[in-house]
Coordinates of C-alpha atoms in Angstrom, one line a residue:
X19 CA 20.3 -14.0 -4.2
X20 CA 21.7 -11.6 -6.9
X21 CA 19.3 -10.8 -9.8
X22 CA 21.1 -10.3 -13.3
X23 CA 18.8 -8.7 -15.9
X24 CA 18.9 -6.5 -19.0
X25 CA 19.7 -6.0 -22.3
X26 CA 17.9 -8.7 -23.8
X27 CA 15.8 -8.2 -27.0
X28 CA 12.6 -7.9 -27.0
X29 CA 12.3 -11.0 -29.1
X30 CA 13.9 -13.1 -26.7
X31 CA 11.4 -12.0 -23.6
X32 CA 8.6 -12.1 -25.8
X33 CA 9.4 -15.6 -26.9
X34 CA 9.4 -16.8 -23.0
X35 CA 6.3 -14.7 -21.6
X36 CA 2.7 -15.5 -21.8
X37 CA 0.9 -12.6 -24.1
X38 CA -2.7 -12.9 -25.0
X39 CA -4.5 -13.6 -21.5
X40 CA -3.0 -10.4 -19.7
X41 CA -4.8 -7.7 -17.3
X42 CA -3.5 -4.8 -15.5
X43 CA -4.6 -5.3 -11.8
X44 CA -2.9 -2.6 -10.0
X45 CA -1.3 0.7 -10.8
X46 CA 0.4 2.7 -8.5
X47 CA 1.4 6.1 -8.3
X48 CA 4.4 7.9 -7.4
X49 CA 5.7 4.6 -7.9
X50 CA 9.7 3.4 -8.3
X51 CA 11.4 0.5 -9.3
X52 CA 12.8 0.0 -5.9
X53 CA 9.4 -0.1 -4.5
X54 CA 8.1 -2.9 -7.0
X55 CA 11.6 -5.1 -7.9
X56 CA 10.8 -7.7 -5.0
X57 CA 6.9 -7.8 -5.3
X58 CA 7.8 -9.3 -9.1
X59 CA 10.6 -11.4 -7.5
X60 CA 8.3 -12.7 -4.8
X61 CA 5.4 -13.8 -7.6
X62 CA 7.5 -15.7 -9.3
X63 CA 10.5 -17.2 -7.1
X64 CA 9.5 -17.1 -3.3
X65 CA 5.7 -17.6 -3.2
X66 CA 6.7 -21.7 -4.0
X67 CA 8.9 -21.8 -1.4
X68 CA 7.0 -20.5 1.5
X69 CA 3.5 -22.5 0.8
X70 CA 1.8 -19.5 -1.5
X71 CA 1.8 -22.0 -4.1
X72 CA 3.5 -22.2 -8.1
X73 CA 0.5 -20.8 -10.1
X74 CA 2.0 -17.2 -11.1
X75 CA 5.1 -18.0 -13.5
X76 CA 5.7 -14.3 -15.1
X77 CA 4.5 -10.7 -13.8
X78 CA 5.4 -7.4 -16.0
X79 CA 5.5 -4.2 -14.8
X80 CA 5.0 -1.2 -16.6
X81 CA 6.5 2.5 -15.0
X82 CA 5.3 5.5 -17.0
X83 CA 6.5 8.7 -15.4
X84 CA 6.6 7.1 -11.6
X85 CA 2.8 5.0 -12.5
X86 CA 3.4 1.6 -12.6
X87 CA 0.5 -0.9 -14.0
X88 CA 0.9 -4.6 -12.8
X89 CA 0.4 -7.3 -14.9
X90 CA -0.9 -10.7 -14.6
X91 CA -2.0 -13.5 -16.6
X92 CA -5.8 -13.6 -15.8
X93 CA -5.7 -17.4 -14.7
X94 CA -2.6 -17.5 -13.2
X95 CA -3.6 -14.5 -10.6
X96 CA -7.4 -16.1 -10.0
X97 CA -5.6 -19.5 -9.0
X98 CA -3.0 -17.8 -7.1
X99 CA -5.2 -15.1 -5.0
X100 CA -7.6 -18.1 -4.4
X101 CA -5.2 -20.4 -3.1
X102 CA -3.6 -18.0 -0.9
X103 CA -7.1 -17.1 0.6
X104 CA -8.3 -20.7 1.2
X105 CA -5.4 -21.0 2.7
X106 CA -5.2 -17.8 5.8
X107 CA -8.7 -18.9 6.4
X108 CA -8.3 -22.3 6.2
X109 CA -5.1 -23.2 7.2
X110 CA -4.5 -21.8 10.4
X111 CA -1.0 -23.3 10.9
X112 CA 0.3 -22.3 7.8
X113 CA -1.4 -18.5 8.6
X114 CA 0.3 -18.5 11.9
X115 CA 4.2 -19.2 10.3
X116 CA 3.6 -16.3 7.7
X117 CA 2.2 -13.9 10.2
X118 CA 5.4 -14.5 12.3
X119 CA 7.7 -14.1 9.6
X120 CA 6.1 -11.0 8.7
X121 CA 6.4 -9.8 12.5
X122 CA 10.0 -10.8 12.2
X123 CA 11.3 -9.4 8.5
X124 CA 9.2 -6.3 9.5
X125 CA 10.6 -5.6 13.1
X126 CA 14.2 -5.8 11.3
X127 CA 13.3 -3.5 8.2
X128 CA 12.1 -0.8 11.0
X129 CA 15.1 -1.2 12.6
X130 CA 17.8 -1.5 9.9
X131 CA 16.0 1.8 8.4
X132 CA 16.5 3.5 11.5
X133 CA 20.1 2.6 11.6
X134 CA 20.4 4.1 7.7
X135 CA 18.7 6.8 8.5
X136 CA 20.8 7.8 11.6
X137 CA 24.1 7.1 9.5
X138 CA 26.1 9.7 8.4
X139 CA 27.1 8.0 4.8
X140 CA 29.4 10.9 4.0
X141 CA 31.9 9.6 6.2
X142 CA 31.8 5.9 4.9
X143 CA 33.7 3.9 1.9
X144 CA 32.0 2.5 -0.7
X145 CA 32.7 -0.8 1.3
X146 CA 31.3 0.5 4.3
X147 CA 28.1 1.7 2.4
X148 CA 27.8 -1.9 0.7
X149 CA 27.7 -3.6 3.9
X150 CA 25.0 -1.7 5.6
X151 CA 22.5 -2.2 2.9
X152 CA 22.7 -5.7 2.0
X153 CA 21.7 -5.8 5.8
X154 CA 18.4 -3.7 4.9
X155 CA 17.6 -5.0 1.5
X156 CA 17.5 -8.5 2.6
X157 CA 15.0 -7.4 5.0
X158 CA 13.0 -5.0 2.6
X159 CA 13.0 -8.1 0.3
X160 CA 11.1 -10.5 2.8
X161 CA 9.1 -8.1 4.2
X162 CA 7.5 -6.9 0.7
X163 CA 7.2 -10.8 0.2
X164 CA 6.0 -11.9 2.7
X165 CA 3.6 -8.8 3.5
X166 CA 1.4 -9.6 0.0
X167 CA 1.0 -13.5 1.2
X168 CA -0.2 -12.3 4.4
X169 CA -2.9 -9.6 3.2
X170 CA -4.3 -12.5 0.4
X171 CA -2.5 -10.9 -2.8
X172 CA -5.6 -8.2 -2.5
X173 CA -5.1 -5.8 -6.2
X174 CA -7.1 -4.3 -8.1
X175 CA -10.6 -4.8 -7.1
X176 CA -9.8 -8.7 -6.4
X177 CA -10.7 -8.8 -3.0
X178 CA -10.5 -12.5 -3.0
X179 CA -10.2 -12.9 1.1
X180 CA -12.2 -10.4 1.8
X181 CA -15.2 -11.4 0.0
X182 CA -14.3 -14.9 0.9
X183 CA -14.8 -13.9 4.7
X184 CA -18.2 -11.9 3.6
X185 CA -19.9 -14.6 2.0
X186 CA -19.1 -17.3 4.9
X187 CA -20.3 -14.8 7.8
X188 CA -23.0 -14.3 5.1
X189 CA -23.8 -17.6 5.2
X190 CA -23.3 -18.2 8.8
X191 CA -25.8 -15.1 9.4
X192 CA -28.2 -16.6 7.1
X193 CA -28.1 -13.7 5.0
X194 CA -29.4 -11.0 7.2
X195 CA -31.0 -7.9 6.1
X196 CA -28.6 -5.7 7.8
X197 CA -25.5 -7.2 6.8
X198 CA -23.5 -4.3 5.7
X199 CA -23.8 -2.7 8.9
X200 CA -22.5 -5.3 10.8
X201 CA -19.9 -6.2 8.3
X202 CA -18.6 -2.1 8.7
X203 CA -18.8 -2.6 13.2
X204 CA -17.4 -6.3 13.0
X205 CA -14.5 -5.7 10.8
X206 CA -13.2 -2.2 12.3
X207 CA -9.7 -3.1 14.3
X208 CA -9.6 -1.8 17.9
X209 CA -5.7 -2.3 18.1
X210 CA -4.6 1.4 18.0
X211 CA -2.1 2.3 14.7
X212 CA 0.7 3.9 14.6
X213 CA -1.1 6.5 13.2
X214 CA -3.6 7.1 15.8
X215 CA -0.4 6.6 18.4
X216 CA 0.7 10.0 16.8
X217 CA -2.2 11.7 16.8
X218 CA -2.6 11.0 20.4
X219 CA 1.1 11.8 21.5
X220 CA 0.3 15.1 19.7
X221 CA -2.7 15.4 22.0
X222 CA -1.4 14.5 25.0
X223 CA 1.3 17.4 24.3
X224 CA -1.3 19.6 23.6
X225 CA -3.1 18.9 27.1
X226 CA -0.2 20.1 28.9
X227 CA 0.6 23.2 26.9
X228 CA -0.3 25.3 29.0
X229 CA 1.6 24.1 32.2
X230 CA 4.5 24.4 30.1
X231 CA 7.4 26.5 28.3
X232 CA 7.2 27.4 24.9
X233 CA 10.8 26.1 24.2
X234 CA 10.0 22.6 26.0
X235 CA 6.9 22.5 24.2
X236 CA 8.6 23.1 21.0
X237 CA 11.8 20.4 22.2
X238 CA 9.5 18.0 22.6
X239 CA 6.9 18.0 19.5
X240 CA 10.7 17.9 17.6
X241 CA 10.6 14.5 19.3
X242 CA 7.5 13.7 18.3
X243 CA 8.2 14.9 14.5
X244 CA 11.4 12.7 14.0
X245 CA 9.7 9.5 15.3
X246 CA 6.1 10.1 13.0
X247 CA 7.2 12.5 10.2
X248 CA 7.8 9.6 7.5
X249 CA 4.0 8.1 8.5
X250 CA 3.0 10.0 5.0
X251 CA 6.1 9.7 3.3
X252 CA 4.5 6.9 0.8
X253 CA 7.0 6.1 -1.3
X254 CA 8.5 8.6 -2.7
X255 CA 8.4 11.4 -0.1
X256 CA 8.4 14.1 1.1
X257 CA 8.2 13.2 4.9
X258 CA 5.8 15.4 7.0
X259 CA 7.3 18.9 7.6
X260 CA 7.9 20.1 11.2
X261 CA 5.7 23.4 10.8
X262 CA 2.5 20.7 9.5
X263 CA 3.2 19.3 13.3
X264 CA 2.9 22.7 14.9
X265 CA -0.6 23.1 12.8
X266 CA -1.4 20.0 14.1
X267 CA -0.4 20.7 17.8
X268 CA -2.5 24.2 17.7
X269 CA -5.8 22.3 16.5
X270 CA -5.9 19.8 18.5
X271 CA -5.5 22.5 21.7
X272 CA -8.7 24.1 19.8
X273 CA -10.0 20.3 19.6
X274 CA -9.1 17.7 22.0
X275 CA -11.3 14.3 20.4
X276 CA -7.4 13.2 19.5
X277 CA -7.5 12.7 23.2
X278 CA -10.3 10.3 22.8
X279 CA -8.8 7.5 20.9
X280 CA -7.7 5.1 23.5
X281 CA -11.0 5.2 25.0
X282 CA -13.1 5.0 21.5
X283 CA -11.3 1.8 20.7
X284 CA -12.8 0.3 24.0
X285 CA -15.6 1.6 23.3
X286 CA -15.9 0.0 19.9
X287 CA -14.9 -3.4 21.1
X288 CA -17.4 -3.4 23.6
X289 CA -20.0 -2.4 20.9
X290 CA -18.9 -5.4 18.9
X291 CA -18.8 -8.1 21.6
X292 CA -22.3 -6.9 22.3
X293 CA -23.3 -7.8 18.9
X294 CA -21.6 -10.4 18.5
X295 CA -23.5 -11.7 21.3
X296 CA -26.7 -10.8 19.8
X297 CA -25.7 -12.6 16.6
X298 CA -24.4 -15.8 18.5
X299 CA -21.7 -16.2 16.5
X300 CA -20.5 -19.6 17.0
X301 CA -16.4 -20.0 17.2
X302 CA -15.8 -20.3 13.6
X303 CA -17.3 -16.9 12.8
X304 CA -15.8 -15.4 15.7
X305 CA -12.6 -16.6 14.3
X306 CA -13.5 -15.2 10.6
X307 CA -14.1 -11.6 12.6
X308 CA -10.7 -11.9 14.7
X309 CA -8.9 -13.2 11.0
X310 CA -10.7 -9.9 9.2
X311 CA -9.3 -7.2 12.4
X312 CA -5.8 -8.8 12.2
X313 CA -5.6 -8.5 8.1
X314 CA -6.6 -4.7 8.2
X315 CA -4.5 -3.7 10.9
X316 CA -1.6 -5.7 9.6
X317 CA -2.2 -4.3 6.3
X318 CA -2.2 -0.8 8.3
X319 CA 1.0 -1.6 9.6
X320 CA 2.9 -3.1 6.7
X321 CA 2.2 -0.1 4.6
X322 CA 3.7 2.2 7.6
X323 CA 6.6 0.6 7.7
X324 CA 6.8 0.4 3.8
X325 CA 7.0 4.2 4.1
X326 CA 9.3 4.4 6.8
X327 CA 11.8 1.8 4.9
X328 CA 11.8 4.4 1.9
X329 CA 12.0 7.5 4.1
X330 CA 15.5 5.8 5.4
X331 CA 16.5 5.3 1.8
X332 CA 16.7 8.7 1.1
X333 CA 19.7 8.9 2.8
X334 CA 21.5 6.5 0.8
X335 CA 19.8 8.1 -2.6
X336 CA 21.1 11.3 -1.5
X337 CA 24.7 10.3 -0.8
X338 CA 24.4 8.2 -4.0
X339 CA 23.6 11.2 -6.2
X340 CA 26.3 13.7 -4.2
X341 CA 29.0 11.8 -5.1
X342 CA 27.5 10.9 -9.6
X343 CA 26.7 14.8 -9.2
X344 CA 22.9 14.0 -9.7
X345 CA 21.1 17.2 -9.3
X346 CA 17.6 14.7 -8.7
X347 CA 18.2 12.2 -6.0
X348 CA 14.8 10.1 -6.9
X349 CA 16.4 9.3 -10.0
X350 CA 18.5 7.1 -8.0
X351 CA 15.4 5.4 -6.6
X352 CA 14.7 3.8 -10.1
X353 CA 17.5 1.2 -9.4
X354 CA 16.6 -1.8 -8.7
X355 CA 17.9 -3.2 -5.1
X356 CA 20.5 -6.0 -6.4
X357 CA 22.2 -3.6 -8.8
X358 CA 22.8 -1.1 -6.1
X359 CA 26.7 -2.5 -5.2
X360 CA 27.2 -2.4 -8.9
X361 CA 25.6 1.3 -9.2
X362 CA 28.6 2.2 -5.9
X363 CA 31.6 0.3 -7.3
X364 CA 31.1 0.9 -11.3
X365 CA 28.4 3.2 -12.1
X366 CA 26.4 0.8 -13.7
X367 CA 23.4 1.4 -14.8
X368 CA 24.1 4.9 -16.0
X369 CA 22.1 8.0 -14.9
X370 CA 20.7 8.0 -18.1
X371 CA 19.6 4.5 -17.9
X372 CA 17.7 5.5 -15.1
X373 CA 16.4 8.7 -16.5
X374 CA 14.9 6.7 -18.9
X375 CA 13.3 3.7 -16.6
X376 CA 11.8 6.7 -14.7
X377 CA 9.9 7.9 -18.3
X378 CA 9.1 4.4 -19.8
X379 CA 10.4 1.2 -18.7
X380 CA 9.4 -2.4 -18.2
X381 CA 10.5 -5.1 -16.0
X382 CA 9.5 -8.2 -16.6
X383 CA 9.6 -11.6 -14.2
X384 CA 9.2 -15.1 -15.5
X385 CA 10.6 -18.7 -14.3
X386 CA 12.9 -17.9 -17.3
X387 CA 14.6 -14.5 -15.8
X388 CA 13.9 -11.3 -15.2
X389 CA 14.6 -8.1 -17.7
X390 CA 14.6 -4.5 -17.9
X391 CA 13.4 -2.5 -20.7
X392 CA 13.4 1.1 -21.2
X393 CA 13.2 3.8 -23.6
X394 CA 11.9 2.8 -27.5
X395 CA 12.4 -1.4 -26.3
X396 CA 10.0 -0.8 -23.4
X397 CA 7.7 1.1 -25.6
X398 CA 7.7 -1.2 -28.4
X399 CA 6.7 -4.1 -26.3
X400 CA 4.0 -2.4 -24.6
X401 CA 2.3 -1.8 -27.8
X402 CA 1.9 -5.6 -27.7
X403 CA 0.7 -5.4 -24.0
X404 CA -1.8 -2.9 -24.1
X405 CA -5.4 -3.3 -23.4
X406 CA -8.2 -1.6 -25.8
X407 CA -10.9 -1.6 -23.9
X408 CA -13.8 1.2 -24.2
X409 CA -15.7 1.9 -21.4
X410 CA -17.3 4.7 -23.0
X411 CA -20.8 3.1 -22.7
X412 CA -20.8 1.8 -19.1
X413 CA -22.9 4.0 -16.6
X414 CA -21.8 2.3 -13.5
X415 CA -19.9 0.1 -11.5
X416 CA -20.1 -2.1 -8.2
X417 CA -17.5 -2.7 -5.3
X418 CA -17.7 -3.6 -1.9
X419 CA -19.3 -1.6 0.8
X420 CA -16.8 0.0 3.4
X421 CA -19.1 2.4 5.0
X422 CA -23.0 2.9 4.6
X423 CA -24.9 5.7 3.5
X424 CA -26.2 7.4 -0.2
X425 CA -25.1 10.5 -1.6
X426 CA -24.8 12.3 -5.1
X427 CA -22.0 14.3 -6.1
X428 CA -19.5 15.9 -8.4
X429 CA -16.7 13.4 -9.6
X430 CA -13.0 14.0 -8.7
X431 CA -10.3 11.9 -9.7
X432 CA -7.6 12.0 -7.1
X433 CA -4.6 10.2 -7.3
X434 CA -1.5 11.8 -6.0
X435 CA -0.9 15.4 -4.3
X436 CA -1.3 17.4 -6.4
X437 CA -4.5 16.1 -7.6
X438 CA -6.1 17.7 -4.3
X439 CA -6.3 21.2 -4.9
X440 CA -9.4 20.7 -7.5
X441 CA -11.4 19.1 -4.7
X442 CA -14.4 20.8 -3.1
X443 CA -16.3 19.9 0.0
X444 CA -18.9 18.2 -1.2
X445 CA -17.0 16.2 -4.1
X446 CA -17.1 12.2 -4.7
X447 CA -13.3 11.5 -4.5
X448 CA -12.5 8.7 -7.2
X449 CA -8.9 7.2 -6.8
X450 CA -6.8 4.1 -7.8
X451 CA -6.3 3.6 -4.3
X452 CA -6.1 5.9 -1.5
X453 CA -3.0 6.7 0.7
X454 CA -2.6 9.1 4.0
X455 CA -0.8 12.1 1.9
X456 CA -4.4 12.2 0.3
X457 CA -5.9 12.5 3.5
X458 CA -7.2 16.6 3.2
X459 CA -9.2 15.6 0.4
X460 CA -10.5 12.7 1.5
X461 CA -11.6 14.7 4.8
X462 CA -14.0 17.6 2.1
X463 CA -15.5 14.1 0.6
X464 CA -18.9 13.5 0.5
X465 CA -17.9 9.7 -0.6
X466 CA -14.8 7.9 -1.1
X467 CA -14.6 5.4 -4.9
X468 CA -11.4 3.6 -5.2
X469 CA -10.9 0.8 -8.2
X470 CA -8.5 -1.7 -5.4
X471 CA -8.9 -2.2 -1.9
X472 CA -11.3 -4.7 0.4
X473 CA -11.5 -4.8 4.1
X474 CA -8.4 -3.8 4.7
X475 CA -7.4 -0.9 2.8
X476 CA -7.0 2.5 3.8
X477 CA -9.9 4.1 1.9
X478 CA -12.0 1.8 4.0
X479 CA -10.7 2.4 7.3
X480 CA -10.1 6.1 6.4
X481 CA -13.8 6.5 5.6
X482 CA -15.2 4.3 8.9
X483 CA -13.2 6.9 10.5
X484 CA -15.0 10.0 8.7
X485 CA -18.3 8.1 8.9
X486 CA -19.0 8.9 4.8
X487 CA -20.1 6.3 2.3
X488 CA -17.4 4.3 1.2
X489 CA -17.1 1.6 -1.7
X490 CA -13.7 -0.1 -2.8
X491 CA -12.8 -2.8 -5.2
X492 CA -14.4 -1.5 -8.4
X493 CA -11.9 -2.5 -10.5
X494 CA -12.0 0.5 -13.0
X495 CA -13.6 3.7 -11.3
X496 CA -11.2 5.8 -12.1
X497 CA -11.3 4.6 -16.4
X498 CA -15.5 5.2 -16.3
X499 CA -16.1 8.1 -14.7
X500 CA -14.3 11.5 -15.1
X501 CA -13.9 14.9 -13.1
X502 CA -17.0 17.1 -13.1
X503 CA -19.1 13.8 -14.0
X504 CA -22.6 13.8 -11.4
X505 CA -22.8 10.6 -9.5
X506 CA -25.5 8.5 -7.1
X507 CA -22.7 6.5 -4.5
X508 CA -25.0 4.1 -2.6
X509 CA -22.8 2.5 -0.5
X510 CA -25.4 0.5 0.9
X511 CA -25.4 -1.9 -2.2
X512 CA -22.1 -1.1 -3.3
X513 CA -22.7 0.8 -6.8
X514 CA -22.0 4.0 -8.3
X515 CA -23.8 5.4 -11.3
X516 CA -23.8 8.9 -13.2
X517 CA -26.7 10.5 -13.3
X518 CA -27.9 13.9 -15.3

């Protein structure tokens, strides 16, 4: 399907979009309009077709300097994220089509990015260049789609499948004391991620060092580079350098626990059959458990090969800004997918066009179209868009507990990068939402605050991992407290507070 958009007046999109019931439920940073084109699209035009139902019928998107705030009609998301989790818990035929859809769109994103990657576009026509990424985008598209479906449209603090499989366990528990403790055993996934894959291949290297040359030593952690270095790409790069490999390789021969990992993931599957025994959880709850494993580590997954799939696309953004004579390849990453064969064959839209969506743009999706605004036109209609809230007054806010334990510390507010080097050991990291190229400063925290996430996100797995208090979903962390603020995090009931 081809996407035409743009150049409508404000007027016009105004008329057909829904204005005075709006929330911003996610923003994301280093963010591109390549990254968030088919989430809109999938809102509004797939999710009726593949059983996620007809309640959301416009989404806008606002990018400011690579940060891009999502925004919903209130009611339209609640009936939307509610339906979608009734459904994966309820529905288990309809759960078991998506998942293997998912499985299928992903497995040919990995591989159609591999193919990119490995292509020398130089050598190829425009033609040639068309043809191998409709391939990719198709899959890109179905992937994003159907990966959001499958994870229970989580954003923003609205962990609506999450807390959906907490309050029936909950229930089924008949509300024990010590909940959250099972809650952080039960829902840890023993299926081993790709990131833990690397980690051990690094390992296993490591072990046999010392039996080995220095130049097959080096010949094979090259090896291991090109098949993990995009695992902390994100979206926007850059992919994991070869020398950060080598640092890795020499700690681990100083530290072997990386050899561990197989053996700790039996070991915590045989920790939480034994309580699920002592719980005697009948077959429903053992299914709610099994549902709440296979969303995190799908979640895991997706977002892996989200990175990769943008880690291949650099190639083509490259080539594409050899031949314009664009000194900034990322600027060619705020096109939008479908206007990608225009962009080759007619240089439409202009580099400065997409300068300009990189500083301040908007994209809206509604049953009536989609549009593109940038420049003084996107910033004009975000005036009408904008929240005024003041959250000067609130003290504290409550999430959901990833990881037990109470602890005070000094507030940072880490969101990308090069937010890291203000943290100190010790430090509360507040974020939007964490990601694994924020994973040194997560390691000095004494807590871990993020205003999205549930069961499944990577702050929450991340922090099981460390063992520190963890508390996700707050919705608006990061807009109450501010660096250098003193905080109580008690993870075991979910709320963080300043104190003086």
């Amino acid at each position: 399907m081809i996407y035409e958009g743009g150049g409508e007046s404000n007027e016009r999109i105004e008329k057909n979009m829904k204005l005075n019931n709006l929330e911003t439920y996610e923003r994301v940073y280093s963010s591109h309009w390549f990254l968030t084109s088919y989430n809109g699209i999938g809102f509004v035009f797939d999710f009726p077709k593949i059983g996620g139902g007809n309640f959301i019928s416009q989404v806008i998107y606002k990018m400011e300097n690579q940060m891009c705030g999502y925004i919903f009609d209130r009611e339209e998301f609640e009936k939307a994220a509610n339906f979608t989790a009734n459904k994966l818990i309820n529905d288990l035929k309809w759960k078991e089509k998506i998942y293997q859809k998912i499985n299928y769109y992903t497995e040919h994103y990995f591989e159609a990015g591999e193919k990119l990657k490995k292509t020398n576009l130089s050598l190829l026509s425009d033609k040639k260049i068309i043809q191998i990424i409709r391939k990719i985008i198709n899959f890109q598209h179905y992937h994003q789609v159907y990966s959001v479906l499958a994870n229970g449209i989580v954003l923003d603090g609205r962990n609506h499948l999450s807390n959906k499989i907490r309050e029936e366990l909950k229930r089924g528990l008949k509300y024990p004391k010590n909940f959250e403790k099972y809650w952080s055993l039960l829902s840890q996934t023993t299926k081993i991620s790709l990131r833990q894959r690397k980690d051990y291949d690094i390992a296993q290297l490591a072990k046999k060092t010392s039996k080995l040359s220095k130049s097959v030593v080096k010949t094979r952690l090259k090896k291991l580079h090109s098949k993990y270095c995009w695992l902390d790409y994100n979206n926007m790069g850059p992919a994991t350098s070869l020398s950060k490999f080598e640092q890795e390789l020499n700690e681990v021969v100083q530290n072997k626990k990386n050899l561990l990992i197989p053996n700790q993931l039996v070991i915590l599957k045989e920790k939480q059959k034994k309580l699920i025994r002592k719980l005697n959880l009948d077959n429903r709850l053992k299914f709610l458990v099994t549902l709440a494993q296979g969303v995190i580590w799908q979640k895991g997954y997706r977002k892996d090969v989200q990175y990769h799939g943008f880690y291949c696309y650099e190639n083509l953004f490259r080539e594409l800004a050899r031949r314009k004579k664009v000194l900034d390849w990322q600027t060619l990453s705020f096109l939008f997918p479908w206007e990608v064969e225009k962009c080759i064959k007619s240089n439409y839209p202009s580099i400065s066009e997409l300068k300009q969506r990189r500083k301040f743009s908007i994209f809206t999706v509604a049953k009536s179209g989609i549009d593109i605004l940038s420049g003084e036109k996107a910033k004009i209609f975000a005036k009408k868009i904008e929240s005024s809230e003041d959250y000067s007054d609130i003290k504290e806010v409550r999430g959901q507990c990833a990881y037990v334990g109470k602890v005070c510390g000094k507030v940072k507010i880490i969101q990308i990068p090069a937010d890291m080097k203000k943290m100190n050991h010790g430090d509360v990291l507040i974020s939007q939402a964490t990601s694994p190229d924020l994973l040194l400063a997560m390691k000095k925290a004494s807590a871990i605050v993020t205003n999205t996430g549930g069961l499944i996100c990577h702050a929450a797995i991340t922090a099981r991992e460390l063992k520190i208090p963890c508390i996700v979903g707050t919705g608006k962390a990061t807009l109450i407290f501010k660096d250098g603020d003193m905080v109580e995090v008690d993870a075991n009931k979910g709320m963080v507070k300043k104190i003086d």
